[in-house]
Amino acid sequence: MSEFSLDVIRQAAARLRGKVVRTPLLESPMLSERAGCRLLVKAEALQLTGSFKVRGALNKVLSMEHAARRQGIVAFSAGNHGQGVSAAARQVGCPAVIVMPNNAPRIKVENCLWWGAEVVKYDPQTEDRVEVAQRIAQSRRMTVIPPFDDYDIMAGQGTCGLEIVEQLEEIGVRPDAVVINCSGGGLASGVSEAIKNAFPNTRVMIAEVLGYEKVARSLESGRPESNPSVPKTILDGISGPTAGAKTLEVLRRHQATGLSVSDDDGLNGVAAAFKMLKLVVEPGGGASLGVVLAGKADVAGKNVVVIASGGNVDPSVFSMALERC
Amino acid sequence: MSEFSLDVIRQAAARLRGKVVRTPLLESPMLSERAGCRLLVKAEALQLTGSFKVRGALNKVLSMEHAARRQGIVAFSAGNHGQGVSAAARQVGCPAVIVMPNNAPRIKVENCLWWGAEVVKYDPQTEDRVEVAQRIAQSRRMTVIPPFDDYDIMAGQGTCGLEIVEQLEEIGVRPDAVVINCSGGGLASGVSEAIKNAFPNTRVMIAEVLGYEKVARSLESGRPESNPSVPKTILDGISGPTAGAKTLEVLRRHQATGLSVSDDDGLNGVAAAFKMLKLVVEPGGGASLGVVLAGKADVAGKNVVVIASGGNVDPSVFSMALERC
């Protein structure tokens, strides 16, 4: 029996109340027509720090003992988790170090610095980010905040799913499917736990980088798999190297299946969100939207929830998407 | 004594409940720091049709008698009012004709067509849009839906202000000032009525096109003034030719004052909303945000509400703003 359940998500929601944004569940008749299904888009790009990541980070740091918290926290992150941890540290008033790849989008680095964190860069081709973070944690007596494979993190991200359930109940809609952008599986596991408890018949699908579907492969093999290499993709928000063990267990329980997202799909998702939702999303944040628009999810005529999970995108990348409008 | 009051706005809110989006009141610590005040941004770009205009149009058409409604409705509009009227007509199932200048942004024309309206174009340099609309209304026995100078329209737009009041009360914030994008004054009059009833000491400011401050001049002269010519501006959403008589009376009662917005201010507002709010706004919709960021509103250290009133912007214009990030 898993230690992860709806209860811990509810506890996280109580902890986070008033400290994070209750993001809207957006709908556009024009977008739904184009998708061929009724699309409901959880606008998590409007979250504090521009992505869902602050939910898990803040739940984690609020669960830490006071003495440990005072020493500070460390995170390794392609970007959005780093911003979430930086903002969480600022909210509770503790130091934070963010370990980032040297090719991280400029906006994500700048934002961590703005929240008051220290940024330490590493080379993803030659160095191991976990080792870099652990070295800093040991030397400074800081706590590593894991990006996804942790019940507190998963519960924090799951509060996004609790809100979706409430918002669907407010408008009287039963979801046939939910499509969730997936890197390590923190958001996907948390959200699917919340949604499956309320709507047991909803299909759970995860959106991963085409050719780098580590979580889909893990669901088949039954153990956490890794990507064979670092993907060269514009979908940086969902390009992490490994699946989690805890997240995998939850996703297996909910019979999640995988969808493969191309860079094209991601950019089409960004363009559609710009044009029809007036929402800024990053390519990885628009992956689930783009993959549904591409007709890859087999959801014609259904009620489909997608999560626009983040909006931290460099202007040059956004311009590429605008050319598709 | 005016026939316009909080009561008619409350009646409009009851009529519109569940039919329009309760848009979020967004905040970004980074944006507030840059503005030098606590900024609260009403994200009306997330409204159905991408602007607040559907509120007034739908309230108007829901107030019409059934026989008149069946004949259909006509609107003259630079764009957003046209989309609002088109969507309102679709919701109640009646025909709609939108009279638009031949230089209206492509996206606004396309969207009216998508909602099922017929678009009739005119030349703003040689033709009078009111006459064009009235000619169509007479020949087809349709009702003209005025863009702003009408109590039903003003009350509909005022529901945006009611939501702001509720949202401020939820977070326990008293606004020192509200800055509202202003063309004919429908949004400004409705929102100021709602806000002044709850917070009598809040300063009301209107944001108009630099050099074309017809409403500010009307507030001084005491009667509706017109712009001397059609402005060549990127702020098309707030470039209408005349102030309203009814809107003016309300704005005078609330001692509104004017702010002048340059194209630069508008584009800076668009860029800031992209970067820090993850919200797509059009230049006219970002006017109030841009003018506060430019330091023109004298609100240092205050609690300031601005309305991101619309997000219907062509990709080419949005790209211009991205270059400022």
XYZ file of C-alpha atoms in Angstrom:
650
model
C 0.000 0.000 0.000
C 1.387 3.349 -1.072
C 1.978 6.128 1.452
C 0.704 8.437 -1.232
C -3.015 9.185 -1.228
C -5.663 11.832 -1.585
C -5.221 12.650 2.118
C -1.662 13.911 1.744
C -2.755 16.054 -1.204
C -5.536 17.525 0.899
C -3.039 18.252 3.672
C -0.803 19.975 1.142
C -3.747 22.045 -0.078
C -4.419 23.208 3.477
C -0.743 24.133 3.884
C -0.644 26.066 0.600
C -3.977 27.881 0.971
C -3.545 31.584 0.236
C 0.148 31.058 -0.605
C -0.238 29.893 -4.208
C -2.559 30.972 -7.012
C -5.798 29.054 -7.627
C -5.245 29.102 -11.383
C -8.282 29.198 -13.682
C -9.536 26.313 -15.806
C -9.882 28.018 -19.186
C -12.047 27.117 -22.128
C -12.268 28.483 -25.652
C -15.040 27.344 -27.991
C -12.719 28.032 -30.919
C -9.944 25.922 -29.426
C -12.324 23.077 -28.636
C -13.624 23.116 -32.199
C -10.087 22.909 -33.528
C -9.219 20.078 -31.137
C -12.369 18.137 -31.983
C -13.165 17.670 -28.299
C -14.188 19.816 -25.330
C -10.852 21.111 -24.045
C -10.425 22.420 -20.512
C -7.037 24.022 -19.940
C -5.654 24.404 -16.413
C -3.690 27.652 -16.730
C -0.813 26.800 -14.435
C 1.429 29.239 -16.315
C -0.394 31.882 -14.239
C 0.961 30.276 -11.060
C 3.483 32.178 -8.927
C 6.912 31.690 -10.657
C 5.144 30.878 -13.936
C 4.758 27.126 -13.368
C 3.188 24.517 -11.067
C 6.556 23.784 -9.465
C 6.142 26.200 -6.561
C 3.298 24.016 -5.225
C 5.544 21.036 -4.513
C 8.536 23.068 -3.375
C 6.523 25.110 -0.928
C 4.744 22.052 0.443
C 8.141 20.412 0.971
C 9.799 23.335 2.712
C 6.737 23.951 4.900
C 7.012 20.292 5.987
C 10.676 20.623 7.047
C 11.801 21.129 10.633
C 12.674 24.674 11.529
C 16.358 24.059 12.198
C 16.913 22.383 8.839
C 14.946 25.050 7.074
C 17.185 27.767 8.515
C 20.273 26.106 7.003
C 18.746 26.393 3.582
C 17.755 24.285 0.600
C 19.364 23.100 -2.646
C 17.719 22.053 -5.883
C 18.939 20.730 -9.216
C 16.661 21.836 -11.995
C 16.307 22.530 -15.704
C 14.603 25.665 -14.557
C 11.022 25.655 -13.334
C 11.705 23.563 -10.236
C 14.555 25.948 -9.504
C 12.239 28.919 -9.623
C 9.680 27.135 -7.473
C 12.318 26.327 -4.845
C 13.689 29.879 -5.010
C 10.256 31.387 -4.421
C 9.477 28.875 -1.648
C 12.747 29.761 0.109
C 11.928 33.441 -0.115
C 8.443 32.869 1.319
C 9.819 31.093 4.394
C 12.949 33.252 4.577
C 15.737 30.692 4.089
C 18.755 30.552 1.724
C 18.524 28.581 -1.518
C 21.065 27.294 -4.055
C 19.877 26.254 -7.521
C 22.053 23.921 -9.604
C 21.289 24.499 -13.284
C 22.555 23.208 -16.626
C 24.661 25.782 -18.462
C 22.152 25.734 -21.361
C 19.101 26.634 -19.255
C 16.865 29.347 -20.739
C 18.044 32.798 -19.712
C 14.672 33.763 -18.237
C 14.759 30.827 -15.828
C 18.221 31.725 -14.517
C 17.329 35.394 -14.117
C 14.166 34.576 -12.254
C 15.921 32.369 -9.680
C 18.341 35.197 -9.032
C 15.454 37.633 -8.666
C 13.820 35.473 -5.995
C 17.082 35.705 -4.059
C 18.598 32.292 -4.782
C 22.216 31.586 -5.680
C 22.637 29.861 -9.071
C 25.428 27.294 -9.586
C 25.844 26.070 -13.184
C 27.066 22.664 -14.372
C 27.748 20.984 -17.723
C 25.004 18.402 -18.401
C 27.241 16.564 -20.911
C 30.006 15.855 -18.386
C 28.708 16.391 -14.845
C 25.974 14.712 -12.790
C 23.529 17.267 -11.427
C 22.597 15.130 -8.447
C 26.249 14.895 -7.386
C 26.760 18.625 -7.777
C 23.720 19.334 -5.602
C 24.694 16.771 -2.960
C 28.205 18.198 -2.718
C 26.779 21.646 -2.009
C 24.239 20.237 0.458
C 26.941 18.446 2.438
C 29.396 21.319 2.552
C 26.748 23.869 3.592
C 24.484 21.562 5.647
C 21.578 22.284 3.316
C 18.666 20.024 2.402
C 18.239 18.828 -1.178
C 14.687 19.424 -2.436
C 14.093 16.635 -4.955
C 12.345 17.629 -8.179
C 9.681 14.927 -8.252
C 10.289 11.548 -6.574
C 9.109 12.562 -3.125
C 5.654 12.319 -1.541
C 5.668 15.930 -0.300
C 6.561 17.195 -3.769
C 3.995 14.941 -5.446
C 1.326 16.030 -2.945
C 2.087 19.693 -3.598
C 1.761 19.235 -7.364
C -1.387 17.201 -6.691
C -3.091 20.321 -5.312
C -3.315 21.422 -8.952
C -5.402 18.298 -9.556
C -7.633 18.986 -6.535
C -8.395 22.412 -7.983
C -9.209 20.868 -11.355
C -11.676 18.508 -9.657
C -13.351 21.414 -7.835
C -13.480 23.490 -11.014
C -14.966 20.632 -13.050
C -17.603 20.045 -10.374
C -18.481 23.770 -10.407
C -19.358 23.566 -14.113
C -20.769 20.051 -13.933
C -18.304 18.400 -16.309
C -17.011 14.830 -15.989
C -13.609 14.455 -17.649
C -13.089 11.529 -20.013
C -9.344 12.085 -20.118
C -6.564 14.143 -18.617
C -3.309 14.752 -20.484
C -0.374 15.820 -18.305
C 3.068 17.097 -19.317
C 5.550 14.670 -17.805
C 9.231 14.800 -16.989
C 9.909 12.852 -13.768
C 6.219 12.398 -13.077
C 5.666 14.621 -10.044
C 2.828 16.589 -11.608
C 1.392 13.577 -13.422
C 1.290 11.388 -10.310
C -0.134 14.082 -8.042
C -2.768 15.253 -10.506
C -3.830 11.749 -11.521
C -4.232 10.744 -7.861
C -6.555 13.704 -7.256
C -8.544 13.248 -10.459
C -8.890 9.449 -10.268
C -10.256 9.696 -6.719
C -13.065 11.956 -7.916
C -13.500 10.473 -11.408
C -12.350 6.812 -11.441
C -13.137 6.351 -15.137
C -10.991 9.204 -16.408
C -8.135 8.095 -18.668
C -4.709 9.371 -17.604
C -2.223 10.187 -20.362
C 1.266 11.595 -20.014
C 2.952 13.767 -22.643
C 6.680 13.114 -23.157
C 9.371 14.155 -25.627
C 9.202 12.101 -28.831
C 11.986 9.500 -28.775
C 12.645 10.088 -25.060
C 9.607 8.452 -23.490
C 11.314 7.222 -20.326
C 8.134 7.166 -18.240
C 6.078 5.352 -20.893
C 8.869 2.766 -21.099
C 8.928 2.563 -17.302
C 5.184 1.897 -17.268
C 5.828 -1.062 -19.573
C 8.901 -2.438 -17.821
C 7.625 -1.792 -14.308
C 10.778 -0.033 -13.128
C 12.137 3.516 -13.525
C 13.891 3.869 -16.878
C 16.226 6.615 -18.085
C 16.596 8.387 -21.388
C 19.536 7.090 -23.444
C 20.883 10.619 -23.914
C 20.054 14.263 -23.383
C 17.397 15.169 -25.969
C 18.032 18.095 -28.271
C 14.550 19.552 -27.984
C 12.697 22.790 -27.510
C 10.580 21.011 -24.871
C 13.136 21.661 -22.129
C 10.522 21.599 -19.359
C 9.854 17.886 -19.918
C 13.311 16.676 -20.931
C 14.630 15.377 -17.589
C 16.743 12.170 -17.686
C 14.905 9.722 -15.377
C 11.506 8.540 -14.200
C 10.805 8.388 -10.473
C 10.128 5.194 -8.544
C 7.384 6.695 -6.366
C 5.794 8.599 -9.236
C 5.890 5.474 -11.398
C 4.064 3.403 -8.796
C 1.229 5.951 -8.704
C 1.048 6.264 -12.493
C 0.939 2.468 -12.891
C -1.883 2.258 -10.360
C -3.845 4.747 -12.478
C -3.070 2.848 -15.705
C -1.457 5.879 -17.312
C -0.465 5.638 -20.964
C 2.081 7.649 -22.911
C 1.892 10.178 -25.743
C 4.902 11.324 -27.770
C 5.278 15.053 -28.377
C 7.337 16.538 -31.197
C 8.866 20.020 -31.107
C 6.262 20.905 -33.720
C 3.440 19.786 -31.436
C 4.855 21.872 -28.606
C 5.153 25.002 -30.752
C 1.623 24.469 -32.078
C 0.429 24.296 -28.479
C 2.196 27.578 -27.703
C 0.636 29.217 -30.778
C -2.871 27.962 -29.962
C -2.624 29.176 -26.355
C -1.497 32.595 -27.606
C -4.244 32.905 -30.172
C -7.221 31.331 -28.465
C -6.541 31.435 -24.721
C -4.405 34.611 -24.446
C -2.062 32.563 -22.313
C 1.738 32.487 -22.541
C 3.027 28.927 -22.331
C 6.493 27.491 -22.870
C 6.857 24.632 -25.413
C 7.072 21.967 -22.684
C 4.081 23.599 -20.973
C 2.112 23.461 -24.210
C 3.027 19.830 -24.937
C -0.234 18.266 -23.759
C -2.264 20.902 -25.600
C -0.214 20.451 -28.763
C -0.415 16.675 -28.729
C -4.210 16.773 -28.390
C -4.444 19.319 -31.229
C -2.307 16.957 -33.330
C -4.975 14.296 -32.903
C -2.617 11.876 -31.169
C -4.713 11.359 -28.026
C -7.778 9.605 -29.516
C -10.229 11.829 -27.655
C -12.634 12.978 -30.397
C -15.829 14.337 -28.875
C -14.656 13.788 -25.298
C -14.201 16.099 -22.301
C -10.446 16.508 -22.038
C -8.376 18.303 -19.400
C -4.874 19.437 -20.321
C -2.471 21.281 -18.054
C -0.638 24.320 -19.407
C 2.042 23.634 -16.837
C 4.455 26.526 -17.367
C 5.010 29.810 -19.188
C 8.700 30.588 -18.749
C 9.744 30.977 -22.348
C 12.424 33.129 -23.938
C 11.023 35.760 -26.344
C 13.027 34.290 -29.253
C 11.382 30.878 -28.805
C 7.963 32.463 -28.437
C 8.513 34.329 -31.713
C 9.053 30.990 -33.459
C 5.635 29.888 -32.258
C 4.015 33.176 -33.343
C 5.054 32.461 -36.917
C 2.605 29.533 -36.847
C -0.422 31.720 -36.071
C -29.927 61.610 -10.228
C -28.406 59.115 -12.666
C -30.273 55.983 -13.690
C -26.931 54.248 -13.437
C -26.067 52.696 -10.099
C -24.598 49.709 -8.345
C -28.016 48.037 -8.520
C -28.055 47.785 -12.312
C -24.528 46.344 -12.242
C -25.668 43.734 -9.721
C -28.618 42.886 -11.960
C -26.234 42.490 -14.887
C -24.017 40.211 -12.801
C -27.004 37.995 -12.024
C -27.895 37.886 -15.733
C -24.340 36.992 -16.775
C -23.627 34.422 -14.054
C -22.138 31.280 -15.578
C -22.184 32.859 -19.055
C -18.939 34.835 -18.814
C -15.559 34.063 -17.260
C -14.807 35.270 -13.731
C -11.305 36.387 -14.739
C -8.508 36.216 -12.154
C -6.912 39.203 -10.427
C -3.230 38.460 -10.996
C -0.221 39.603 -9.047
C 3.500 39.251 -9.663
C 6.010 40.326 -7.008
C 8.507 41.021 -9.794
C 6.049 43.231 -11.668
C 5.096 45.105 -8.509
C 8.743 45.742 -7.733
C 9.284 47.121 -11.202
C 6.175 49.315 -10.956
C 7.143 50.628 -7.531
C 3.679 49.857 -6.174
C 1.544 46.806 -5.418
C -0.018 46.025 -8.781
C -3.163 43.917 -9.120
C -3.993 43.061 -12.704
C -7.526 42.069 -13.698
C -6.840 39.563 -16.500
C -9.791 40.397 -18.711
C -7.871 39.168 -21.761
C -8.879 35.709 -20.481
C -12.537 36.647 -20.932
C -14.619 34.891 -23.591
C -13.756 36.610 -26.942
C -10.470 37.869 -25.458
C -11.813 41.101 -23.981
C -14.302 42.535 -21.465
C -16.653 43.574 -24.285
C -18.775 40.422 -24.181
C -20.012 41.418 -20.718
C -21.796 44.530 -21.944
C -22.990 43.032 -25.204
C -24.470 39.978 -23.538
C -26.156 42.030 -20.828
C -27.685 44.226 -23.553
C -28.979 41.399 -25.712
C -30.338 39.509 -22.692
C -32.281 42.684 -21.816
C -33.915 42.953 -25.260
C -37.431 41.763 -26.031
C -37.649 38.413 -27.706
C -39.151 39.681 -30.975
C -36.428 42.299 -31.459
C -33.755 39.824 -30.547
C -34.911 37.430 -33.245
C -34.474 40.123 -35.937
C -30.825 40.414 -34.977
C -28.292 42.967 -33.825
C -25.786 45.338 -35.450
C -22.617 46.815 -33.988
C -19.974 49.245 -35.218
C -16.631 48.432 -33.707
C -12.867 48.725 -34.057
C -12.913 45.071 -33.135
C -13.376 43.920 -29.547
C -16.955 45.187 -29.229
C -17.664 43.428 -32.511
C -16.415 40.144 -31.126
C -18.371 40.635 -27.925
C -21.573 41.280 -29.894
C -20.866 38.333 -32.203
C -20.423 35.965 -29.253
C -23.489 37.356 -27.476
C -25.587 36.819 -30.617
C -24.359 33.260 -30.868
C -25.190 32.581 -27.223
C -28.797 33.729 -27.659
C -29.073 32.386 -31.213
C -29.739 35.552 -33.237
C -28.099 37.047 -36.369
C -25.421 39.728 -36.011
C -23.775 42.210 -38.389
C -20.494 43.858 -37.414
C -19.465 47.104 -39.107
C -15.667 47.400 -39.000
C -13.040 49.821 -40.293
C -11.097 48.396 -43.234
C -7.855 48.667 -41.195
C -9.060 46.552 -38.258
C -6.584 43.879 -37.063
C -7.003 40.663 -38.991
C -7.548 38.570 -35.872
C -10.537 40.676 -34.836
C -12.233 40.274 -38.219
C -11.596 36.541 -38.326
C -12.947 36.044 -34.845
C -16.252 37.806 -35.582
C -16.678 35.556 -38.600
C -15.894 32.516 -36.476
C -18.639 33.423 -33.988
C -21.044 33.443 -36.926
C -21.457 37.177 -37.519
C -21.460 38.916 -40.890
C -18.704 41.552 -41.224
C -19.342 44.742 -43.254
C -16.276 46.972 -43.759
C -16.171 50.763 -44.145
C -13.494 53.409 -44.753
C -12.921 55.359 -41.516
C -11.393 58.285 -43.450
C -14.510 58.894 -45.586
C -17.494 57.109 -44.013
C -19.317 57.496 -40.710
C -19.547 54.157 -38.915
C -22.716 55.116 -37.056
C -24.482 55.906 -40.331
C -23.330 52.642 -41.895
C -24.654 50.683 -38.931
C -27.966 52.568 -38.804
C -28.534 52.002 -42.516
C -28.144 48.249 -42.020
C -30.319 48.290 -38.900
C -33.152 50.058 -40.742
C -33.071 47.908 -43.851
C -32.955 44.637 -41.903
C -35.015 45.701 -38.849
C -32.068 44.975 -36.575
C -31.174 46.669 -33.293
C -27.936 48.642 -33.005
C -25.940 47.605 -29.945
C -24.071 50.759 -28.924
C -20.428 50.301 -27.937
C -20.468 52.237 -24.667
C -22.979 55.049 -24.099
C -25.812 52.876 -22.831
C -26.701 51.870 -19.281
C -27.045 48.161 -20.121
C -23.615 48.144 -21.754
C -22.056 50.108 -18.890
C -23.662 47.782 -16.337
C -22.333 44.725 -18.152
C -18.792 46.123 -18.192
C -19.296 47.083 -14.544
C -19.560 43.399 -13.605
C -15.796 43.330 -14.145
C -15.542 45.923 -11.366
C -17.839 43.925 -9.057
C -15.507 40.949 -9.461
C -12.497 43.135 -8.680
C -14.181 44.296 -5.461
C -14.922 40.698 -4.431
C -11.383 39.605 -5.292
C -9.814 42.473 -3.339
C -11.989 41.667 -0.329
C -10.932 38.005 -0.519
C -7.274 39.007 -0.098
C -7.988 41.916 2.242
C -6.567 44.673 0.037
C -7.958 48.221 -0.175
C -7.126 49.824 -3.521
C -5.655 53.321 -3.505
C -6.147 53.715 -7.247
C -7.639 52.018 -10.276
C -6.354 52.738 -13.782
C -8.749 51.809 -16.599
C -8.147 51.705 -20.350
C -10.635 54.124 -21.858
C -12.092 54.646 -25.299
C -15.741 55.733 -25.013
C -15.789 55.113 -21.277
C -18.060 52.061 -20.965
C -15.568 49.989 -19.003
C -14.257 52.976 -17.040
C -17.716 54.133 -15.954
C -18.977 50.658 -15.049
C -15.855 49.635 -13.164
C -15.491 52.938 -11.322
C -19.135 52.773 -10.196
C -18.576 49.311 -8.719
C -15.248 50.152 -7.102
C -16.242 53.554 -5.697
C -19.292 52.024 -4.019
C -17.082 49.591 -2.108
C -14.026 51.836 -1.727
C -15.068 55.520 -1.836
C -11.510 56.798 -1.419
C -10.038 54.979 -4.413
C -8.704 57.322 -7.113
C -10.084 56.623 -10.601
C -7.741 57.209 -13.538
C -8.423 56.622 -17.214
C -5.725 55.707 -19.747
C -6.120 57.326 -23.185
C -4.040 57.660 -26.342
C -1.440 60.419 -26.021
C -2.635 63.469 -27.956
C -6.158 62.064 -28.277
C -7.458 62.449 -24.717
C -11.084 63.125 -25.615
C -12.471 61.859 -22.306
C -9.964 63.794 -20.184
C -10.916 66.914 -22.144
C -14.581 66.071 -21.666
C -14.048 65.807 -17.918
C -12.669 69.353 -17.992
C -15.246 70.870 -20.329
C -18.196 69.027 -18.843
C -19.522 67.788 -22.193
C -18.590 64.912 -24.531
C -15.646 65.916 -26.703
C -14.305 64.234 -29.848
C -10.811 63.572 -31.099
C -9.733 66.037 -33.802
C -8.717 63.203 -36.133
C -8.213 59.442 -36.275
C -5.028 58.693 -34.314
C -2.247 56.754 -36.016
C -1.540 54.493 -33.061
C -0.882 50.915 -32.139
C -3.394 51.333 -29.289
C -6.360 50.564 -31.549
C -8.505 49.263 -28.685
C -8.711 52.742 -27.110
C -8.691 54.937 -30.199
C -12.420 55.554 -30.682
C -13.481 59.047 -31.814
C -15.908 60.277 -29.113
C -16.653 60.257 -25.392
C -20.095 59.192 -24.212
C -22.553 61.498 -22.447
C -23.748 58.853 -19.977
C -20.258 57.491 -19.332
C -18.937 61.018 -18.833
C -21.552 61.819 -16.194
C -20.503 58.746 -14.187
C -16.782 59.452 -14.569
C -17.269 63.091 -13.466
C -19.172 61.944 -10.403
C -16.205 59.727 -9.478
C -13.712 62.567 -10.122
C -11.795 60.564 -12.686
C -8.575 62.040 -14.029
C -6.738 61.274 -17.270
C -3.413 59.665 -18.124
C -1.793 59.835 -21.575
C -0.423 56.619 -23.037
C 2.209 56.496 -25.780
C 2.639 53.573 -28.173
C 5.853 52.866 -26.251
C 3.947 52.614 -22.975
C 1.470 50.212 -24.545
C 4.182 47.963 -25.953
C 5.993 47.994 -22.617
C 2.765 46.893 -20.979
C 2.451 44.031 -23.470
C 6.059 42.981 -22.817
C 5.665 43.108 -19.029
C 2.469 41.041 -19.141
C 4.233 38.456 -21.314
C 7.289 38.229 -19.106
C 5.869 38.537 -15.614
C 2.192 37.565 -15.828
C 2.254 35.038 -18.707
C -0.707 36.904 -20.101
C -1.231 37.922 -23.735
C -2.524 41.490 -23.962
C -3.003 43.779 -26.920
C -1.329 47.225 -26.814
C -4.572 49.029 -25.939
C -5.250 46.345 -23.320
C -1.812 46.897 -21.815
C -2.164 50.691 -21.771
C -3.020 51.055 -18.080
C -0.253 48.637 -17.108
C 2.268 50.406 -19.339
C 1.393 53.874 -18.101
C 1.816 52.800 -14.465
C 5.156 51.149 -15.303
C 6.204 54.426 -16.967
C 5.700 56.186 -13.637
C 3.016 58.501 -15.005
C 0.315 57.618 -12.458
C 1.920 58.950 -9.239
C 1.131 55.804 -7.272
C 4.474 54.928 -5.640
C 3.981 52.499 -2.771
C 0.207 52.289 -3.294
C -2.205 49.426 -3.997
C -3.097 49.857 -7.660
C -5.580 47.933 -9.792
C -5.118 47.948 -13.558
C -7.301 46.172 -16.077
C -5.661 44.127 -18.823
C -8.784 44.681 -20.859
C -8.066 42.702 -24.026
C -5.696 40.279 -25.690
C -6.642 40.275 -29.374
C -3.323 41.152 -30.933
C -1.810 40.204 -34.273
C 1.365 38.088 -33.968
C 3.404 40.735 -35.833
C 2.499 43.393 -33.267
C 3.173 41.013 -30.394
C 6.620 40.319 -31.841
C 7.400 44.039 -31.658
C 6.668 43.940 -27.945
C 8.769 40.787 -27.450
C 11.804 42.692 -28.691
C 11.531 44.821 -25.532
C 11.896 41.859 -23.159
